[in-house]
Amino acid sequence: MGRVIDYLSLKLENKGSVARDHLAWIRTSLSMVTVGVAIRQLYRVSIDLGNEIDPAADPSASDPLAGKVLGVSFVALGMTFVFVGLYRYFHSQLLMTKGKFPVSRSMVGACAVATLALLIGLLVSMFTDEH
């Protein structure tokens, strides 16, 4: 058990952008979760203000499916970014003990493609909405 604690509590010199790299994943994750919640809430707002809302009706029955799917997708992508950042943190920590620092081109590219796909889905949903 002591070996695990020693591995998790290494003290390394902070050179250049090492700390910013680790915090960027967390910041991006929080942004994605926030966007997901905002999309979900915006889709719940009634666009047609002239309709009377029946309080006895199920509120999720009138919810557009696109809002649910896109909101949950952005939140899931944000959660994925937390795990990517966690992996990257410990992987970088291990390699820095050997005097190296890993390049993260493939991870950044995959996350950018996933984010772009969700944004395109959001735009398609907005322009094809029948309201």
CSV table of C-alpha atoms in Angstrom, one decimal:
chain,number,residue,atom,x,y,z
A,1,MET,CA,0.0,0.0,0.0
A,2,GLY,CA,2.9,2.4,0.8
A,3,ARG,CA,4.2,1.8,-2.7
A,4,VAL,CA,0.9,3.0,-4.3
A,5,ILE,CA,0.9,6.1,-2.1
A,6,ASP,CA,4.5,6.9,-3.1
A,7,TYR,CA,3.6,6.5,-6.7
A,8,LEU,CA,0.6,8.8,-6.4
A,9,SER,CA,2.5,11.5,-4.4
A,10,LEU,CA,5.6,12.2,-6.5
A,11,LYS,CA,6.9,15.7,-6.4
A,12,LEU,CA,8.2,16.8,-9.7
A,13,GLU,CA,9.6,20.1,-11.0
A,14,ASN,CA,7.0,22.1,-12.8
A,15,LYS,CA,8.6,23.1,-16.1
A,16,GLY,CA,6.9,25.2,-18.8
A,17,SER,CA,3.3,24.2,-19.4
A,18,VAL,CA,3.1,20.9,-17.5
A,19,ALA,CA,0.6,22.2,-14.9
A,20,ARG,CA,-1.5,24.0,-17.6
A,21,ASP,CA,-1.7,20.8,-19.6
A,22,HIS,CA,-3.2,18.9,-16.7
A,23,LEU,CA,-5.6,21.6,-15.7
A,24,ALA,CA,-6.8,22.2,-19.3
A,25,TRP,CA,-8.4,18.7,-19.4
A,26,ILE,CA,-10.4,19.5,-16.3
A,27,ARG,CA,-11.4,22.9,-17.5
A,28,THR,CA,-12.5,21.4,-20.9
A,29,SER,CA,-14.5,18.7,-19.1
A,30,LEU,CA,-16.3,21.2,-16.9
A,31,SER,CA,-17.1,23.3,-20.0
A,32,MET,CA,-18.5,20.3,-21.8
A,33,VAL,CA,-20.7,19.3,-18.9
A,34,THR,CA,-22.0,22.9,-18.6
A,35,VAL,CA,-22.8,23.0,-22.3
A,36,GLY,CA,-24.6,19.7,-22.0
A,37,VAL,CA,-26.8,20.9,-19.1
A,38,ALA,CA,-27.4,24.2,-20.9
A,39,ILE,CA,-28.5,22.4,-24.1
A,40,ARG,CA,-30.8,20.2,-22.2
A,41,GLN,CA,-32.4,23.1,-20.4
A,42,LEU,CA,-32.8,25.2,-23.5
A,43,TYR,CA,-34.6,22.4,-25.3
A,44,ARG,CA,-37.0,22.2,-22.4
A,45,VAL,CA,-38.0,25.8,-22.8
A,46,SER,CA,-41.2,26.1,-24.8
A,47,ILE,CA,-40.6,27.9,-28.0
A,48,ASP,CA,-44.2,28.6,-28.7
A,49,LEU,CA,-45.3,31.0,-25.9
A,50,GLY,CA,-48.9,30.9,-27.0
A,51,ASN,CA,-49.5,27.3,-25.8
A,52,GLU,CA,-51.0,26.7,-22.4
A,53,ILE,CA,-49.0,24.2,-20.4
A,54,ASP,CA,-51.0,21.6,-18.6
A,55,PRO,CA,-49.4,21.1,-15.1
A,56,ALA,CA,-50.9,17.6,-14.8
A,57,ALA,CA,-49.2,16.5,-18.1
A,58,ASP,CA,-45.9,14.7,-18.1
A,59,PRO,CA,-43.2,17.4,-18.7
A,60,SER,CA,-40.9,14.9,-20.4
A,61,ALA,CA,-43.6,14.0,-23.0
A,62,SER,CA,-43.2,17.3,-24.8
A,63,ASP,CA,-39.4,17.3,-24.5
A,64,PRO,CA,-37.7,16.9,-27.9
A,65,LEU,CA,-35.5,13.8,-28.2
A,66,ALA,CA,-32.7,15.8,-29.8
A,67,GLY,CA,-32.3,17.9,-26.6
A,68,LYS,CA,-32.0,14.8,-24.5
A,69,VAL,CA,-29.6,13.1,-26.7
A,70,LEU,CA,-27.4,16.1,-27.3
A,71,GLY,CA,-27.3,17.2,-23.7
A,72,VAL,CA,-26.4,13.7,-22.5
A,73,SER,CA,-23.8,13.4,-25.2
A,74,PHE,CA,-22.1,16.6,-24.2
A,75,VAL,CA,-22.1,15.5,-20.5
A,76,ALA,CA,-20.8,12.1,-21.4
A,77,LEU,CA,-18.0,13.7,-23.5
A,78,GLY,CA,-17.2,15.9,-20.6
A,79,MET,CA,-16.9,12.9,-18.3
A,80,THR,CA,-14.7,11.2,-20.8
A,81,PHE,CA,-12.4,14.3,-20.8
A,82,VAL,CA,-12.0,13.9,-17.0
A,83,PHE,CA,-10.8,10.3,-17.5
A,84,VAL,CA,-8.5,11.3,-20.4
A,85,GLY,CA,-7.0,14.0,-18.1
A,86,LEU,CA,-6.6,11.6,-15.3
A,87,TYR,CA,-4.8,9.1,-17.5
A,88,ARG,CA,-2.7,11.8,-19.0
A,89,TYR,CA,-1.7,13.1,-15.6
A,90,PHE,CA,-0.5,9.8,-14.3
A,91,HIS,CA,1.1,8.9,-17.6
A,92,SER,CA,3.0,12.2,-17.8
A,93,GLN,CA,4.0,11.9,-14.1
A,94,LEU,CA,5.5,8.5,-14.8
A,95,LEU,CA,7.4,9.6,-17.9
A,96,MET,CA,8.7,12.8,-16.2
A,97,THR,CA,10.5,10.6,-13.7
A,98,LYS,CA,12.4,9.3,-16.7
A,99,GLY,CA,13.1,12.8,-18.0
A,100,LYS,CA,10.5,12.6,-20.8
A,101,PHE,CA,7.2,14.3,-21.6
A,102,PRO,CA,4.6,12.6,-23.8
A,103,VAL,CA,3.1,14.3,-26.8
A,104,SER,CA,-0.7,14.1,-26.8
A,105,ARG,CA,-1.6,14.7,-30.5
A,106,SER,CA,-3.8,11.7,-31.0
A,107,MET,CA,-5.8,12.3,-27.8
A,108,VAL,CA,-6.3,16.0,-28.6
A,109,GLY,CA,-7.3,15.1,-32.2
A,110,ALA,CA,-9.8,12.4,-31.1
A,111,CYS,CA,-11.4,14.8,-28.6
A,112,ALA,CA,-11.6,17.6,-31.2
A,113,VAL,CA,-13.3,15.3,-33.7
A,114,ALA,CA,-15.8,14.1,-31.1
A,115,THR,CA,-16.6,17.7,-30.1
A,116,LEU,CA,-16.9,18.8,-33.7
A,117,ALA,CA,-19.3,15.9,-34.4
A,118,LEU,CA,-21.5,16.9,-31.4
A,119,LEU,CA,-21.5,20.5,-32.6
A,120,ILE,CA,-22.5,19.5,-36.1
A,121,GLY,CA,-25.3,17.4,-34.6
A,122,LEU,CA,-26.4,20.4,-32.6
A,123,LEU,CA,-26.5,22.6,-35.7
A,124,VAL,CA,-28.4,20.0,-37.7
A,125,SER,CA,-30.8,19.6,-34.8
A,126,MET,CA,-31.4,23.3,-34.7
A,127,PHE,CA,-32.0,23.8,-38.4
A,128,THR,CA,-34.2,20.7,-38.8
A,129,ASP,CA,-36.4,21.5,-35.7
A,130,GLU,CA,-40.0,21.9,-36.7
A,131,HIS,CA,-40.9,24.5,-34.0
